[in-house]
Short mmCIF file of C-alpha atoms in Angstrom, two decimals:
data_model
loop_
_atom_site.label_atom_id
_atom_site.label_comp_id
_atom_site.label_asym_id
_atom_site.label_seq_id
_atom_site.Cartn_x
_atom_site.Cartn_y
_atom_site.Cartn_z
CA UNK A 586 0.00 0.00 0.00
CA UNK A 587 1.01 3.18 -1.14
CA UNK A 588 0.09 6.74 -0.04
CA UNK A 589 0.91 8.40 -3.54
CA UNK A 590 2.18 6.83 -6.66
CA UNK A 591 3.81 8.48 -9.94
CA UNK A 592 3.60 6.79 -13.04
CA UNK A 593 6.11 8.19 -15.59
CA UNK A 594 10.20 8.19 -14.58
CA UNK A 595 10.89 11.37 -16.95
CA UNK A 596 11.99 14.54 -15.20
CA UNK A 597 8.25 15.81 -14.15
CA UNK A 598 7.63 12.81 -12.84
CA UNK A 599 11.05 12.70 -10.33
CA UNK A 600 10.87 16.22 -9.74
CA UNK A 601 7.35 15.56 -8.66
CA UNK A 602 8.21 12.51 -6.21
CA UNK A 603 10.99 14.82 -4.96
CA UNK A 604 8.68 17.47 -3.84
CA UNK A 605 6.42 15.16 -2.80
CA UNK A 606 8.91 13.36 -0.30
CA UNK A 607 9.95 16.42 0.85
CA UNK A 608 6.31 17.86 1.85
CA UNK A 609 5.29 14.35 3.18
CA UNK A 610 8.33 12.62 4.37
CA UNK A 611 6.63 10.10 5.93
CA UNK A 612 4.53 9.15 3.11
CA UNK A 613 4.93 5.80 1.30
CA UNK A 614 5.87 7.19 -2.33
CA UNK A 615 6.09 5.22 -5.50
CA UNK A 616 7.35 6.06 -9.15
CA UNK A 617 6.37 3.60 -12.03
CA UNK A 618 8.03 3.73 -15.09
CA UNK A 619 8.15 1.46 -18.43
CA UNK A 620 11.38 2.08 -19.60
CA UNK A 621 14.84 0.45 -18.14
CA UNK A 622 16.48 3.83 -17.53
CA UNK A 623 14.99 7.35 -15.81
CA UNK A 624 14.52 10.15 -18.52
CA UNK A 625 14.44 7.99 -21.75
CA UNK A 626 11.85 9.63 -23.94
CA UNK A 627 11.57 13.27 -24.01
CA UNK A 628 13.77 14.71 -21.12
CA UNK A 629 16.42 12.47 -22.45
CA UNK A 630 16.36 13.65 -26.03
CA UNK A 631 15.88 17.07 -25.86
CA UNK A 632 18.57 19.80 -26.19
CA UNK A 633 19.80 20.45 -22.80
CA UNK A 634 18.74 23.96 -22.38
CA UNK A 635 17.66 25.61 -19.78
CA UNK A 636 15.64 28.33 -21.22
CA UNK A 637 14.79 31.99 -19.90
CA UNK A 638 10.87 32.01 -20.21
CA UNK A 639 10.90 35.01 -22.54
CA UNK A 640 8.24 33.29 -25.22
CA UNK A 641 5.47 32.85 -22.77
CA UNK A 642 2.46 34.34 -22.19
CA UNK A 643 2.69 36.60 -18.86
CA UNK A 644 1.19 35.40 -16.47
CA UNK A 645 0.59 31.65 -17.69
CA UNK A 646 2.32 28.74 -16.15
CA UNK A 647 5.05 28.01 -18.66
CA UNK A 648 6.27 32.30 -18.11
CA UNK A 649 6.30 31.73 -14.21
CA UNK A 650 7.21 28.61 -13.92
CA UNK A 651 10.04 28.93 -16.67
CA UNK A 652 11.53 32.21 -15.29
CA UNK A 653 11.36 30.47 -11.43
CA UNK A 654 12.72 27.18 -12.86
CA UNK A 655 15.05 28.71 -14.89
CA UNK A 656 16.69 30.25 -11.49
CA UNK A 657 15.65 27.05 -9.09
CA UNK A 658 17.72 24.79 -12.01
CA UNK A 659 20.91 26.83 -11.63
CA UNK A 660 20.81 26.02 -7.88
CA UNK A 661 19.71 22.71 -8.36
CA UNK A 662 23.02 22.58 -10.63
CA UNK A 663 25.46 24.15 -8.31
CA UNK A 664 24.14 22.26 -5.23
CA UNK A 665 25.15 18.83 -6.59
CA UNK A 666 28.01 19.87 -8.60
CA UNK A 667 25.89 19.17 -11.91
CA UNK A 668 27.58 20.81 -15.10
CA UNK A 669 26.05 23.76 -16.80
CA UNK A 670 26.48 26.85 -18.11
CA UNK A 671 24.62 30.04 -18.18
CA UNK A 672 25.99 30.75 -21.65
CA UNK A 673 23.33 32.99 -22.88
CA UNK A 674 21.72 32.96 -26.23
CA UNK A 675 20.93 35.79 -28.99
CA UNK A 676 18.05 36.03 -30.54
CA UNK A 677 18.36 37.18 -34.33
CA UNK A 678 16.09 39.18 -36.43
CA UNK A 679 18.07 37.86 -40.59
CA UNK A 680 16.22 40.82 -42.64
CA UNK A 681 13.70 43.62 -41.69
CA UNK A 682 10.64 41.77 -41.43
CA UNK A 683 11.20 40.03 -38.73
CA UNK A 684 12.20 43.25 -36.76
CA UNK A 685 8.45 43.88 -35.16
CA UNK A 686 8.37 40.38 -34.22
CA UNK A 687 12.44 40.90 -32.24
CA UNK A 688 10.71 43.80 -30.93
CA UNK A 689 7.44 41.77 -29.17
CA UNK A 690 10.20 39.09 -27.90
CA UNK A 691 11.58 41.92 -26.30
CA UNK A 692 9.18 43.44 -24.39
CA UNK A 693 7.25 39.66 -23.58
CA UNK A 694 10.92 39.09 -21.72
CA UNK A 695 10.90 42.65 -20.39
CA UNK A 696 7.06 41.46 -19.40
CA UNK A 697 8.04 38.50 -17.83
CA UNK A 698 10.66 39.67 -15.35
CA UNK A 699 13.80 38.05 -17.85
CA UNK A 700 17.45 40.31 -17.82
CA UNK A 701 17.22 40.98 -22.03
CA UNK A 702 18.83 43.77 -24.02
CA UNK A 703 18.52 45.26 -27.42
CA UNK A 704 21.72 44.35 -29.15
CA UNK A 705 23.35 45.82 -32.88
CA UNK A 706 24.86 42.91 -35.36
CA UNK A 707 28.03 44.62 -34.70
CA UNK A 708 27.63 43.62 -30.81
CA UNK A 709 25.96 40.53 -32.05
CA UNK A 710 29.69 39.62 -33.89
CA UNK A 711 31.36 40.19 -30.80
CA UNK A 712 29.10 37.13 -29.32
CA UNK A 713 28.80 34.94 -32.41
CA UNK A 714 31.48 36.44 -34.84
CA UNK A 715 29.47 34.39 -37.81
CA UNK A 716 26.24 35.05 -37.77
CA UNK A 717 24.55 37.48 -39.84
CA UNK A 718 21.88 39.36 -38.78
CA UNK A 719 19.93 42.94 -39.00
CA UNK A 720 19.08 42.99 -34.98
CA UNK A 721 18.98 41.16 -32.07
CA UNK A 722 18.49 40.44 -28.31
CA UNK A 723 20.26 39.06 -26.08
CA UNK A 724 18.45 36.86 -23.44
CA UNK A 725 21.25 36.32 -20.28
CA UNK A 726 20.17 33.53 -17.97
CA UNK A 727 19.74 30.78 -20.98
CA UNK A 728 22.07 27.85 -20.01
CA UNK A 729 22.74 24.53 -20.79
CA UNK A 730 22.79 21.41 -18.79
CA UNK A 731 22.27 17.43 -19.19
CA UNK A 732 19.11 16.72 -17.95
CA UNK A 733 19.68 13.09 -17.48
CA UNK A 734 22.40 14.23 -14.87
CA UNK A 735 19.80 16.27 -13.27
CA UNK A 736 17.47 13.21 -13.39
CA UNK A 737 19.90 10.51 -11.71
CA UNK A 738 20.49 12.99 -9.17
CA UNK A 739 16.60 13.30 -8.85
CA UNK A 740 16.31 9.47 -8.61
CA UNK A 741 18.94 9.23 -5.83
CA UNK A 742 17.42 12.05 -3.63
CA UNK A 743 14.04 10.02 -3.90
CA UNK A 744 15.80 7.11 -2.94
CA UNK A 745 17.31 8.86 -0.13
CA UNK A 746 13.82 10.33 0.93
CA UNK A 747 12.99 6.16 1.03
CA UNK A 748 10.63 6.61 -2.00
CA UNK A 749 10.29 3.40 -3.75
CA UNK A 750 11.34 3.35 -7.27
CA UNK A 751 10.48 0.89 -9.89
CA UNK A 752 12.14 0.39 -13.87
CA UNK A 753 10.47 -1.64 -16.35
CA UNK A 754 7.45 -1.26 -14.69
CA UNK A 755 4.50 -0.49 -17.27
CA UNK A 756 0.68 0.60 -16.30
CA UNK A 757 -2.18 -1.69 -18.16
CA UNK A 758 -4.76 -1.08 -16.18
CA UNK A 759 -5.99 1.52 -13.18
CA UNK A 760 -9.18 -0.13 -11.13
CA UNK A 761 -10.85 0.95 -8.16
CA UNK A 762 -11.37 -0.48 -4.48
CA UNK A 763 -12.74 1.69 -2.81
CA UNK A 764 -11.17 5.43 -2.58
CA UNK A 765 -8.01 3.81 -3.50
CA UNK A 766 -6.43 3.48 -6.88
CA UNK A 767 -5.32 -0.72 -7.64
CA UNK A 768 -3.00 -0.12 -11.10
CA UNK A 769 -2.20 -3.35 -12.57
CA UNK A 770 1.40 -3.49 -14.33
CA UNK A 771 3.21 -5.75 -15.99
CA UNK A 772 5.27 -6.55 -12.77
CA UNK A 773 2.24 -7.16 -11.20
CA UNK A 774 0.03 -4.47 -9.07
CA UNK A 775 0.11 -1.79 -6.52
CA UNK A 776 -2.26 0.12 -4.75
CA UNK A 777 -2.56 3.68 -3.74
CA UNK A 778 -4.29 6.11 -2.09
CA UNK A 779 -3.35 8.68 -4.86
CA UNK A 780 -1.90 8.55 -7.99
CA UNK A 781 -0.35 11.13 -10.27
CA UNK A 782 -0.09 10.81 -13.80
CA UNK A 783 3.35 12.06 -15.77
CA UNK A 784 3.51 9.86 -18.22
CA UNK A 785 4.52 12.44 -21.17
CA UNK A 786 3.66 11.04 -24.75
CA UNK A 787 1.08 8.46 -22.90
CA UNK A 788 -0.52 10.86 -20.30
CA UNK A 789 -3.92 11.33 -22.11
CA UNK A 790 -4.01 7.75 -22.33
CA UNK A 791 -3.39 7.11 -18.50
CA UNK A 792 -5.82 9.98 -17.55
CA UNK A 793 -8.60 8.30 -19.64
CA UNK A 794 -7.24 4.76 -17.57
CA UNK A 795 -8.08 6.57 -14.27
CA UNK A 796 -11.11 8.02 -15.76
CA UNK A 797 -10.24 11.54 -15.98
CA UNK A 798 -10.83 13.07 -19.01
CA UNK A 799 -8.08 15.47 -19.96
CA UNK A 800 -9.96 17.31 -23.39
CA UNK A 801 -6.99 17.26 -25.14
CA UNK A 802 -4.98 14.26 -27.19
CA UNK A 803 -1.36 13.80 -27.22
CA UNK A 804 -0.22 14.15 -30.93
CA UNK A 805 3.40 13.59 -31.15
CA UNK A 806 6.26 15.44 -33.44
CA UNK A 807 9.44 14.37 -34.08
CA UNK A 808 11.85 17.12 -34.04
CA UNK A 809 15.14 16.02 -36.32
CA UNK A 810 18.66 17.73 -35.55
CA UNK A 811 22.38 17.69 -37.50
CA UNK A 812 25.18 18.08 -35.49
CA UNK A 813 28.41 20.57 -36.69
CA UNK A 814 31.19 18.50 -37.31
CA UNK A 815 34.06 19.21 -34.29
CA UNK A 816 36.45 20.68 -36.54
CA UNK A 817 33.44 23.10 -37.59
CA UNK A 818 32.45 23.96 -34.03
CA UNK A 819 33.98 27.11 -33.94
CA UNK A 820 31.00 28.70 -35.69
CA UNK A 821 28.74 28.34 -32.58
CA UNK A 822 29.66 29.92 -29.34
CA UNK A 823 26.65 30.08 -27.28
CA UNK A 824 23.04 29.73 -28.43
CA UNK A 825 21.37 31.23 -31.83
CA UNK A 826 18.16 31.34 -32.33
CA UNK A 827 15.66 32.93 -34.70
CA UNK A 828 12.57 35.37 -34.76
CA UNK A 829 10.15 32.27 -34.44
CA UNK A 830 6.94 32.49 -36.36
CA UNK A 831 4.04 33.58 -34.27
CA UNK A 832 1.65 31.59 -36.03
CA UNK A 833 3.28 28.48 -35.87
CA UNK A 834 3.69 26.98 -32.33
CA UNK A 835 7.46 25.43 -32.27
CA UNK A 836 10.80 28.12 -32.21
CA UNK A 837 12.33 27.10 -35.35
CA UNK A 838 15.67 25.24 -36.07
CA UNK A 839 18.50 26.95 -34.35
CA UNK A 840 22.08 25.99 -32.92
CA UNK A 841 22.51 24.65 -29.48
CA UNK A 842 26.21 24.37 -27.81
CA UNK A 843 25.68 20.86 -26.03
CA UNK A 844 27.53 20.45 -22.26
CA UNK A 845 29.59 18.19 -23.87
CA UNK A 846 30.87 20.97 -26.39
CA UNK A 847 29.02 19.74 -28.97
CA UNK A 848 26.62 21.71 -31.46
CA UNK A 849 23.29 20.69 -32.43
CA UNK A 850 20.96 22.08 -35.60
CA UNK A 851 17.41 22.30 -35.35
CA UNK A 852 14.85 20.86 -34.93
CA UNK A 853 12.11 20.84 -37.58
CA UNK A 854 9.23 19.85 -36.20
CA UNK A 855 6.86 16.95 -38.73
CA UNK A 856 4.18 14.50 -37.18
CA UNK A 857 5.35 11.15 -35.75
CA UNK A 858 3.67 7.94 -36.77
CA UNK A 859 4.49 6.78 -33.51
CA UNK A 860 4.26 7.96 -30.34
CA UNK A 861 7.73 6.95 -29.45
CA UNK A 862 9.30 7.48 -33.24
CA UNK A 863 12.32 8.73 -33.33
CA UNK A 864 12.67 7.27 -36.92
CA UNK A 865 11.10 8.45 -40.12
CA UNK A 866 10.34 4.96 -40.62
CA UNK A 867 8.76 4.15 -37.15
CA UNK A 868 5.36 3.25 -37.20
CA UNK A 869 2.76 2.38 -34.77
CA UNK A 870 -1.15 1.47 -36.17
CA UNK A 871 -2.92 2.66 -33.17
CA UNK A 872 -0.91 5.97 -32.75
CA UNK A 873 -1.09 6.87 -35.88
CA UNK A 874 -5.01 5.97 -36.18
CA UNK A 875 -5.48 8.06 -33.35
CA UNK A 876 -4.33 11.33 -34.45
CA UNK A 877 -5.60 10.58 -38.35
CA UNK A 878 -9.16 10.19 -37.31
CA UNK A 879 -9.24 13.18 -34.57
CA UNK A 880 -11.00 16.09 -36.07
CA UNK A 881 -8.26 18.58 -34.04
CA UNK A 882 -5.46 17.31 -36.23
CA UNK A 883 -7.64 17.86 -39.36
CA UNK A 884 -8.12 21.47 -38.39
CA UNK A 885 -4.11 21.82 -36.81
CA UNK A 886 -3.23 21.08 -40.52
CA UNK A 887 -5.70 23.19 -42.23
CA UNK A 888 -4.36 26.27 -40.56
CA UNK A 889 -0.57 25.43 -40.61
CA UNK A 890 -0.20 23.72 -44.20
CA UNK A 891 2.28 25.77 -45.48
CA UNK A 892 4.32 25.81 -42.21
CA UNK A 893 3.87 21.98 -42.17
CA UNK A 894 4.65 21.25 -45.40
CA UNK A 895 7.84 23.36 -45.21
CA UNK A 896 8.89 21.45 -42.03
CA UNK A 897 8.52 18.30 -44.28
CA UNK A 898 10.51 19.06 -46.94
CA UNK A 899 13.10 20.12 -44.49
CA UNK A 900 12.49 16.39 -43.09
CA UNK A 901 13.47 14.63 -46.45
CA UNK A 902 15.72 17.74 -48.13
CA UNK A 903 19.17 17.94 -46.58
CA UNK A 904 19.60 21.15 -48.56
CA UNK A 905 16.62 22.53 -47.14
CA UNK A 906 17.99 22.28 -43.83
CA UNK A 907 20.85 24.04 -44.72
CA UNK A 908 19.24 26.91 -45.99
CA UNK A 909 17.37 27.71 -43.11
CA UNK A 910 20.27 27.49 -41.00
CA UNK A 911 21.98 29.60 -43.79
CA UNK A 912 20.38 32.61 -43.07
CA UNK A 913 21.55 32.56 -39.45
CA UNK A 914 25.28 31.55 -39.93
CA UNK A 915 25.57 31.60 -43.74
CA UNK A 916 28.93 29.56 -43.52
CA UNK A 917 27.37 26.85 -42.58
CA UNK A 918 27.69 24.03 -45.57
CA UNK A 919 26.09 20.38 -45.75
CA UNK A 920 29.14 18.83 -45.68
CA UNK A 921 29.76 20.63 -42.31
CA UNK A 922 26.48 18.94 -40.59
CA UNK A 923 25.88 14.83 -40.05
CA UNK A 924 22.48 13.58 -38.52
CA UNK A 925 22.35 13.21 -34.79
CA UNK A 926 19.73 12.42 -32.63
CA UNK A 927 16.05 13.45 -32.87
CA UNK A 928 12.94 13.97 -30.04
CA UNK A 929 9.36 13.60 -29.94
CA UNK A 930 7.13 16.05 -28.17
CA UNK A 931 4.14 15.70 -26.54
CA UNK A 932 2.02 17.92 -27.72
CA UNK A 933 -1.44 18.25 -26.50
CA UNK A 934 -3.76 19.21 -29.28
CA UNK A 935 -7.59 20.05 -28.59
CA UNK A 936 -10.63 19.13 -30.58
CA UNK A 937 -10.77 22.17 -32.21
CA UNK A 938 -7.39 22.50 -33.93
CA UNK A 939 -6.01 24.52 -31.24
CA UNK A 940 -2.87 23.64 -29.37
CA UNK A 941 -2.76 23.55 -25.99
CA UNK A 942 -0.42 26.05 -25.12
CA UNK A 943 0.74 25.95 -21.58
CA UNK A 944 1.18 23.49 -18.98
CA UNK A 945 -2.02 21.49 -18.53
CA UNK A 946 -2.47 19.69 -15.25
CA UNK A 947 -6.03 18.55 -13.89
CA UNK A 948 -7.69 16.62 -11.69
CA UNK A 949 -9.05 13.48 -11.06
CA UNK A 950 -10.92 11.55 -8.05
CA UNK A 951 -8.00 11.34 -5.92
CA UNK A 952 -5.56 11.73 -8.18
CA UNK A 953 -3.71 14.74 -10.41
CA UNK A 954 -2.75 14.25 -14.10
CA UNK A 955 0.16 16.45 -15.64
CA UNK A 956 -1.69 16.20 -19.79
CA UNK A 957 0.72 18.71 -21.39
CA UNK A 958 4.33 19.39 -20.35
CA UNK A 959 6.22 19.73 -23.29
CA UNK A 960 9.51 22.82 -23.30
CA UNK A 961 10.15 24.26 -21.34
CA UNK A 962 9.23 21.31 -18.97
CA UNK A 963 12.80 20.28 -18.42
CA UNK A 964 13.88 23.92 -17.03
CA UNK A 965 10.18 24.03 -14.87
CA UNK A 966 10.69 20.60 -13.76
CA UNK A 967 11.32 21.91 -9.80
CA UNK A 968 8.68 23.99 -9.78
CA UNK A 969 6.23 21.89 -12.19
CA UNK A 970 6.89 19.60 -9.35
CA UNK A 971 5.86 21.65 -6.68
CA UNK A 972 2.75 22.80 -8.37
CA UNK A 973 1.62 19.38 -8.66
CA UNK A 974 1.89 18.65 -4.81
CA UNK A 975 0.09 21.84 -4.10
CA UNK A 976 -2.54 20.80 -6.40
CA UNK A 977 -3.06 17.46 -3.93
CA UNK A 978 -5.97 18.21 -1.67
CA UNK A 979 -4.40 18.15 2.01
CA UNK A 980 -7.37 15.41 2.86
CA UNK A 981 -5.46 13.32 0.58
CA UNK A 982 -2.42 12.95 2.95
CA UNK A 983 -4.96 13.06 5.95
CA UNK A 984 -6.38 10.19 5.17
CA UNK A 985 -3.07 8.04 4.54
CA UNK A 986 -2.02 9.24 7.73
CA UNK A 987 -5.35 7.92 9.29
CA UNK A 988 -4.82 4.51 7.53
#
C-alpha cells in the first residue's frame, strides 16, 4: 500500500516525487516507469537547455514557472556539482521583417521579469562572430545542462527520501477499491491512495485509464537535428536562435552548444507515426489511427499547411535544412552537418485545432494528471513539481495518515 504513486520516470515525474517526499516525508511514495532507464523519452532527447521564459504568455504557467525554474535549475546545478552553463543565447532578427516580431520578444521578456537587451549585429559579432543578422536580443540567464544528470540525481534524492522506485514497470490497467487506486502493471500491481499521472507522450491515455478526461490528445512530433562537425564547431559559441513564427507553435531550427561541447541544428518539427518514433520509418497502427481520425489534427493542418509542409521538406531535403540554418550563420555548408539524434514532443492538441499552449495539469478523483508538459518542462521541472503537490488536496495525505 502506497500513499501516492507516480507513473512516468521522466523529469516531471522525479521532480514531482521529490517534492512530494519532501512535503510528506513520511509518506509511502512510488514512481512507475516502463522504460529500463529514468529520462528515456523526451527529457532524455531534448537539447539540454535551460531556457529563460521570454516566449510565454505573462502570467501563464510556462512564463512563471520557466523564469522560477530557470533560477531554481541553476541552484539545483550548483548544489550537486551538476555541469552547466549560463551561456546565454541571442536572438536574431536575418532581414527587416522580422524586426516587429524581435521587438514583441523583447518586451514579452521585459514582461516577464527576464534580464534581455537590445543588441546591434556589430555587438551581435562580438558574441557569435558568424552570424549574420539585421538585430537582435540578447536573453542572459539561458544555459545549458544534461538533464539526465539532473534526473539521476533526482532518482537518488528520492531514494534517499525512502521513496520506492520501480524500472520496467509499465501501467495496463488503473481499477478501483474503494477510494483507492489498484493499477495493474506488468510486474504485477500496486495500490494507492493517490496517484499522479506524468507519463509524457502516454498521459492522455493514463488519464482516460483513471477516468479523468483530460480534453486534449497527445499528438506527437518528431523534431530532427544535424550536429556541426568538431572541426566546424567554432561557428557556434553560445546559443542562436531565430525570430520564431508567431503563427506556428514550435521556435524554429536553431544551434545549441551541447555540455559536452558539442553543437546541435534544429529541430524541424513533422508529425510522428508513432508515439515513441524517433525514426522516419517508425510506425505504430494505433498511434497513428489516433491522431488521423481526430477532427483537431484535421483542423491543426488546415491552418498550418504551409508551415507543415515546409517542415517536411526540411524532413526529407538535406539542402533545405541548410538553408534555413543559412540565413543565421551563412557559412554553414552540408558537408559541415551529419544527422544526430532526434525527439518527440508531446504535444497536446484540442478538438478544435487549437494547441494547448501551456502546462495542462487537472484533476481526477484522488488523483492529479500532468496532460501537457512539453519545453520548457525540463527547465520548470522543480517547480512543475511543486505545483503538482500543491494541487493534492491536504485530505489526501490526511487520510493516509489515518490509515
Amino acid at each position: 500500500m502506497y500513499d501516492f504513486a507516480i507513473i512516468g520516470g521522466g523529469i516531471v515525474g522525479l521532480s514531482t516525487a521529490m517534492a512530494l517526499g519532501s512535503r510528506y516525508p513520511d509518506a509511502r511514495i512510488l514512481v512507475l516507469e516502463k522504460e529500463s532507464q529514468w529520462a528515456f523519452h523526451q527529457t532524455g532527447n531534448n537539447s539540454g537547455v535551460i531556457h529563460s521564459g521570454i516566449y510565454y504568455k505573462p502570467g501563464s504557467f510556462k512564463a512563471k514557472f520557466c523564469r522560477d525554474g530557470s533560477r531554481s535549475m541553476v541552484e539545483f546545478c550548483q548544489k550537486h556539482n551538476i555541469d552547466h552553463d549560463i551561456c546565454g543565447k541571442v536572438i536574431v532578427a536575418t532581414d527587416d521583417t522580422e524586426l516587429p516580431g524581435l521587438e514583441k520578444l523583447y518586451q514579452r521578456g521585459l514582461e516577464n521579469g527576464i534580464e534581455v537587451k537590445r543588441i546591434s549585429p556589430e555587438e551581435v559579432r562580438e558574441i557569435e562572430p558568424h552570424v549574420s543578422c539585421v538585430g537582435a536580443i540578447r536573453v542572459f540567464s539561458t544555459g545549458i545542462v544534461n538533464y539526465k544528470q539532473v534526473c539521476l540525481k533526482y532518482a537518488e534524492l528520492i531514494n534517499n527520501q525512502g521513496g520506492d522506485l520501480r524500472l520496467n514497470t509499465k501501467v495496463m490497467e488503473i481499477s478501483r477499491s474503494g477510494t483507492n487506486h489498484i493499477l495493474e502493471t506488468n510486474q504485477g500491481s500496486f495500490e494507492t491512495k493517490f496517484v499522479i499521472n506524468c507519463a509524457g507522450l502516454h498521459s492522455d491515455r493514463i488519464a482516460k485509464l483513471g477516468k479523468a478526461n483530460p480534453e486534449a490528445k497527445i499528438v506527437p512530433f518528431r523534431g530532427e537535428y544535424y550536429e556541426l562537425t568538431p572541426e566546424k564547431r567554432y561557428l557556434v559559441k553560445t546559443l542562436i536562435y531565430p525570430v520564431p513564427n508567431p503563427e506556428f507553435p514550435f521556435l524554429g531550427v536553431h544551434f545549441t552548444r551541447m555540455i559536452d561541447n558539442s553543437v546541435h541544428a534544429g529541430p524541424n518539427a513533422v508529425l510522428s507515426f508513432k508515439r515513441e518514433g524517433y525514426k522516419k520509418t517508425d510506425f505504430d497502427l494505433k498511434d497513428f489511427t489516433e491522431v488521423i481520425t481526430y477532427p483537431g489534427f484535421w483542423k491543426l493542418a488546415a491552418k498550418h499547411a504551409d508551415e507543415g509542409i515546409k517542415e517536411i521538406i526540411r524532413s526529407f531535403s538535406k539542402a533545405a535544412f541548410v538553408r534555413s540554418l543559412q540565413k543565421l550563420i551563412p557559412e554553414v555548408q552540408a558537408e559541415d552537418l551529419v544527422p544526430t539524434h532526434a525527439g518527440v514532443r508531446a504535444q497536446a492538441l484540442m478538438n478544435n485545432g487549437s494547441l494547448v499552449d501551456d502546462f495542462l495539469i487537472i484533476q481526477g478523483e484522488n488523483s492529479v494528471h500532468v496532460c501537457n508538459a512539453p519545453s520548457p518542462a525540463a527547465t520548470s521541472s522543480l517547480e512543475i513539481g511543486k505545483a503538482v503537490v500543491n494541487q493534492i488536496p491536504e485530505q489526501a495525505h490526511l487520510r493516509s495518515l489515518v490509515a
